[in-house]
GROMACS .gro file of C-alpha atoms in nm:
model
  189
    1MET     CA    1   1.742   2.035  -1.230
    2GLU     CA    2   1.614   1.990  -0.877
    3ASP     CA    3   1.439   1.653  -0.914
    4LEU     CA    4   1.660   1.346  -0.941
    5GLY     CA    5   1.378   1.130  -1.078
    6ARG     CA    6   1.310   1.377  -1.358
    7LEU     CA    7   1.682   1.391  -1.438
    8ALA     CA    8   1.693   1.009  -1.454
    9ASP     CA    9   1.393   1.016  -1.690
   10LEU     CA   10   1.579   1.253  -1.924
   11VAL     CA   11   1.903   1.052  -1.915
   12ALA     CA   12   1.717   0.724  -1.977
   13GLU     CA   13   1.532   0.880  -2.270
   14GLN     CA   14   1.861   0.977  -2.434
   15LEU     CA   15   2.024   0.641  -2.367
   16LEU     CA   16   1.731   0.451  -2.519
   17ALA     CA   17   1.818   0.617  -2.849
   18LEU     CA   18   2.159   0.446  -2.852
   19ASP     CA   19   2.224   0.115  -3.022
   20GLY     CA   20   2.187  -0.108  -2.716
   21ARG     CA   21   2.548  -0.223  -2.685
   22PRO     CA   22   2.643  -0.357  -2.341
   23CYS     CA   23   2.738  -0.076  -2.106
   24VAL     CA   24   2.836   0.007  -1.750
   25PHE     CA   25   2.721   0.305  -1.544
   26PHE     CA   26   2.956   0.482  -1.301
   27GLY     CA   27   2.841   0.755  -1.068
   28HIS     CA   28   2.997   0.927  -0.769
   29SER     CA   29   2.791   1.078  -0.486
   30MET     CA   30   2.464   1.206  -0.636
   31GLY     CA   31   2.579   1.049  -0.964
   32ALA     CA   32   2.565   0.704  -0.802
   33THR     CA   33   2.196   0.748  -0.726
   34LEU     CA   34   2.136   0.893  -1.072
   35ALA     CA   35   2.307   0.589  -1.228
   36PHE     CA   36   2.087   0.356  -1.022
   37GLU     CA   37   1.764   0.538  -1.107
   38THR     CA   38   1.857   0.554  -1.475
   39ALA     CA   39   1.938   0.182  -1.476
   40TRP     CA   40   1.605   0.105  -1.309
   41ARG     CA   41   1.415   0.310  -1.567
   42LEU     CA   42   1.597   0.144  -1.856
   43GLU     CA   43   1.535  -0.202  -1.716
   44GLN     CA   44   1.162  -0.127  -1.720
   45LYS     CA   45   1.206  -0.106  -2.100
   46ASP     CA   46   1.426  -0.418  -2.121
   47ALA     CA   47   1.743  -0.212  -2.159
   48GLY     CA   48   2.005  -0.096  -1.912
   49PRO     CA   49   2.362  -0.150  -1.805
   50LEU     CA   50   2.531  -0.474  -1.712
   51THR     CA   51   2.642  -0.318  -1.388
   52VAL     CA   52   2.620   0.003  -1.187
   53ILE     CA   53   2.932   0.123  -1.010
   54ALA     CA   54   2.812   0.337  -0.720
   55SER     CA   55   3.084   0.546  -0.561
   56GLY     CA   56   3.069   0.762  -0.250
   57ARG     CA   57   2.698   0.719  -0.176
   58ARG     CA   58   2.489   0.523   0.068
   59GLY     CA   59   2.228   0.275  -0.053
   60PRO     CA   60   1.935   0.443  -0.231
   61SER     CA   61   1.672   0.385   0.040
   62THR     CA   62   1.910   0.476   0.324
   63THR     CA   63   1.821   0.825   0.438
   64ARG     CA   64   1.967   1.098   0.652
   65ALA     CA   65   1.820   1.435   0.745
   66GLU     CA   66   2.015   1.668   0.517
   67GLU     CA   67   1.939   2.033   0.453
   68VAL     CA   68   2.244   2.174   0.275
   69HIS     CA   69   2.015   2.300  -0.004
   70LEU     CA   70   1.838   2.521   0.253
   71ARG     CA   71   2.159   2.693   0.366
   72ASP     CA   72   2.268   3.032   0.245
   73ASP     CA   73   2.549   3.056  -0.010
   74ASP     CA   74   2.816   3.063   0.262
   75GLY     CA   75   2.669   2.744   0.409
   76ILE     CA   76   2.692   2.561   0.077
   77VAL     CA   77   3.053   2.676   0.031
   78ALA     CA   78   3.132   2.559   0.387
   79GLU     CA   79   2.993   2.213   0.303
   80MET     CA   80   3.202   2.193  -0.012
   81LYS     CA   81   3.513   2.286   0.186
   82ARG     CA   82   3.428   2.026   0.450
   83LEU     CA   83   3.422   1.754   0.183
   84ASN     CA   84   3.755   1.866   0.031
   85GLY     CA   85   3.638   1.793  -0.323
   86THR     CA   86   3.654   2.132  -0.484
   87ALA     CA   87   3.974   2.303  -0.589
   88ALA     CA   88   4.056   2.591  -0.356
   89GLY     CA   89   4.092   2.821  -0.657
   90VAL     CA   90   3.729   2.765  -0.752
   91LEU     CA   91   3.606   2.831  -0.400
   92GLY     CA   92   3.820   3.144  -0.384
   93ASP     CA   93   3.703   3.289  -0.717
   94GLU     CA   94   3.393   3.491  -0.634
   95GLU     CA   95   3.272   3.515  -0.995
   96ILE     CA   96   3.297   3.142  -1.067
   97LEU     CA   97   3.141   3.063  -0.731
   98ARG     CA   98   2.843   3.293  -0.798
   99MET     CA   99   2.787   3.121  -1.134
  100ALA     CA  100   2.810   2.771  -0.984
  101LEU     CA  101   2.604   2.816  -0.667
  102PRO     CA  102   2.256   2.790  -0.826
  103ALA     CA  103   2.350   2.459  -0.992
  104LEU     CA  104   2.512   2.331  -0.672
  105ARG     CA  105   2.204   2.425  -0.469
  106GLY     CA  106   1.988   2.244  -0.726
  107ASP     CA  107   2.207   1.933  -0.699
  108TYR     CA  108   2.184   1.938  -0.321
  109ARG     CA  109   1.806   1.981  -0.339
  110ALA     CA  110   1.776   1.695  -0.590
  111ILE     CA  111   1.970   1.446  -0.378
  112GLU     CA  112   1.846   1.563  -0.038
  113THR     CA  113   1.479   1.538  -0.138
  114TYR     CA  114   1.523   1.209  -0.329
  115SER     CA  115   1.333   0.911  -0.195
  116CYS     CA  116   1.368   0.549  -0.305
  117PRO     CA  117   1.122   0.273  -0.225
  118PRO     CA  118   1.305   0.014  -0.010
  119ASP     CA  119   1.201  -0.266  -0.247
  120ARG     CA  120   1.327  -0.099  -0.568
  121THR     CA  121   1.588  -0.323  -0.728
  122VAL     CA  122   1.776  -0.351  -1.053
  123ARG     CA  123   1.853  -0.681  -1.223
  124CYS     CA  124   2.208  -0.577  -1.308
  125GLY     CA  125   2.497  -0.609  -1.067
  126ILE     CA  126   2.610  -0.330  -0.838
  127THR     CA  127   2.967  -0.260  -0.736
  128VAL     CA  128   3.006  -0.010  -0.454
  129LEU     CA  129   3.318   0.194  -0.387
  130THR     CA  130   3.342   0.390  -0.064
  131GLY     CA  131   3.588   0.567   0.159
  132ASP     CA  132   3.630   0.444   0.515
  133GLY     CA  133   3.626   0.803   0.644
  134ASP     CA  134   3.348   0.946   0.426
  135PRO     CA  135   3.136   1.183   0.638
  136LEU     CA  136   2.842   1.132   0.401
  137THR     CA  137   2.847   0.751   0.381
  138THR     CA  138   2.945   0.493   0.638
  139VAL     CA  139   3.062   0.151   0.523
  140GLU     CA  140   2.739   0.007   0.668
  141GLU     CA  141   2.532   0.256   0.466
  142ALA     CA  142   2.728   0.170   0.151
  143GLU     CA  143   2.656  -0.198   0.218
  144ARG     CA  144   2.281  -0.118   0.189
  145TRP     CA  145   2.321  -0.108  -0.191
  146ARG     CA  146   2.308  -0.488  -0.162
  147ASP     CA  147   1.932  -0.456  -0.097
  148HIS     CA  148   1.880  -0.291  -0.436
  149THR     CA  149   2.017  -0.550  -0.677
  150GLU     CA  150   1.908  -0.891  -0.795
  151GLY     CA  151   2.249  -0.933  -0.958
  152PRO     CA  152   2.599  -0.971  -0.819
  153PHE     CA  153   2.703  -0.731  -0.544
  154ARG     CA  154   3.053  -0.619  -0.456
  155LEU     CA  155   3.174  -0.367  -0.197
  156ARG     CA  156   3.523  -0.219  -0.205
  157VAL     CA  157   3.638   0.006   0.079
  158PHE     CA  158   3.923   0.252   0.030
  159THR     CA  159   4.104   0.471   0.280
  160GLY     CA  160   3.990   0.829   0.267
  161GLY     CA  161   3.690   1.057   0.280
  162HIS     CA  162   3.417   1.146   0.034
  163PHE     CA  163   3.661   1.205  -0.249
  164PHE     CA  164   3.871   0.893  -0.179
  165LEU     CA  165   3.874   0.826  -0.553
  166THR     CA  166   4.126   1.104  -0.621
  167ARG     CA  167   4.380   0.929  -0.393
  168HIS     CA  168   4.299   0.588  -0.539
  169LEU     CA  169   4.252   0.681  -0.902
  170THR     CA  170   4.440   0.380  -1.041
  171ALA     CA  171   4.237   0.132  -0.836
  172VAL     CA  172   3.906   0.305  -0.916
  173ASN     CA  173   3.994   0.309  -1.286
  174GLY     CA  174   4.077  -0.061  -1.252
  175GLU     CA  175   3.728  -0.130  -1.114
  176ILE     CA  176   3.574   0.053  -1.408
  177ALA     CA  177   3.802  -0.126  -1.658
  178ASP     CA  178   3.711  -0.466  -1.508
  179ALA     CA  179   3.341  -0.387  -1.539
  180LEU     CA  180   3.388  -0.269  -1.898
  181ASP     CA  181   3.582  -0.587  -1.984
  182LEU     CA  182   3.290  -0.794  -1.853
  183ALA     CA  183   3.049  -0.579  -2.056
  184ARG     CA  184   3.253  -0.627  -2.373
  185SER     CA  185   3.253  -1.003  -2.329
  186ALA     CA  186   2.879  -1.023  -2.252
  187PRO     CA  187   2.661  -1.182  -2.516
  188ALA     CA  188   2.451  -0.936  -2.713
  189SER     CA  189   2.088  -0.931  -2.604
   0.00000   0.00000   0.00000
């Protein structure tokens, strides 16, 4: 899947078939943008989450010139190593790497060609989690999520890079648990 909007359409379609209980979306990196786009699509149909937890990604309309998807296979592997988010064993296993590279390239293409209108907002709240040393997202870029919600906004900055959440797993899980507790106590719509 090389089009993030199309992927959000497919996810929203599946979620509409559920029973409409209150929910929370969590996404890291490209998943944060996918969670936002899915929430926006669901809200157009009077559905959607109570909150989106966006982790490790700059605000949806904040852009950078990125071309990882245009690199050769070695270039994509170099980017993954730079971010320190993939187990060394996976990167060192040629067979697994060859199987994964087409999907990884598609993910990079989907997020690097994604464009969000600056006025697109969701009604639900947005909580943003970011690392203070993330090479893909500055704290200021993470703050730009504020422009995309009509609901409550919260920014939490952790020490670390793009995969800060592995070092701060307990705190990140706490953020998710808090959001789920609020969802459970929300009145049914």
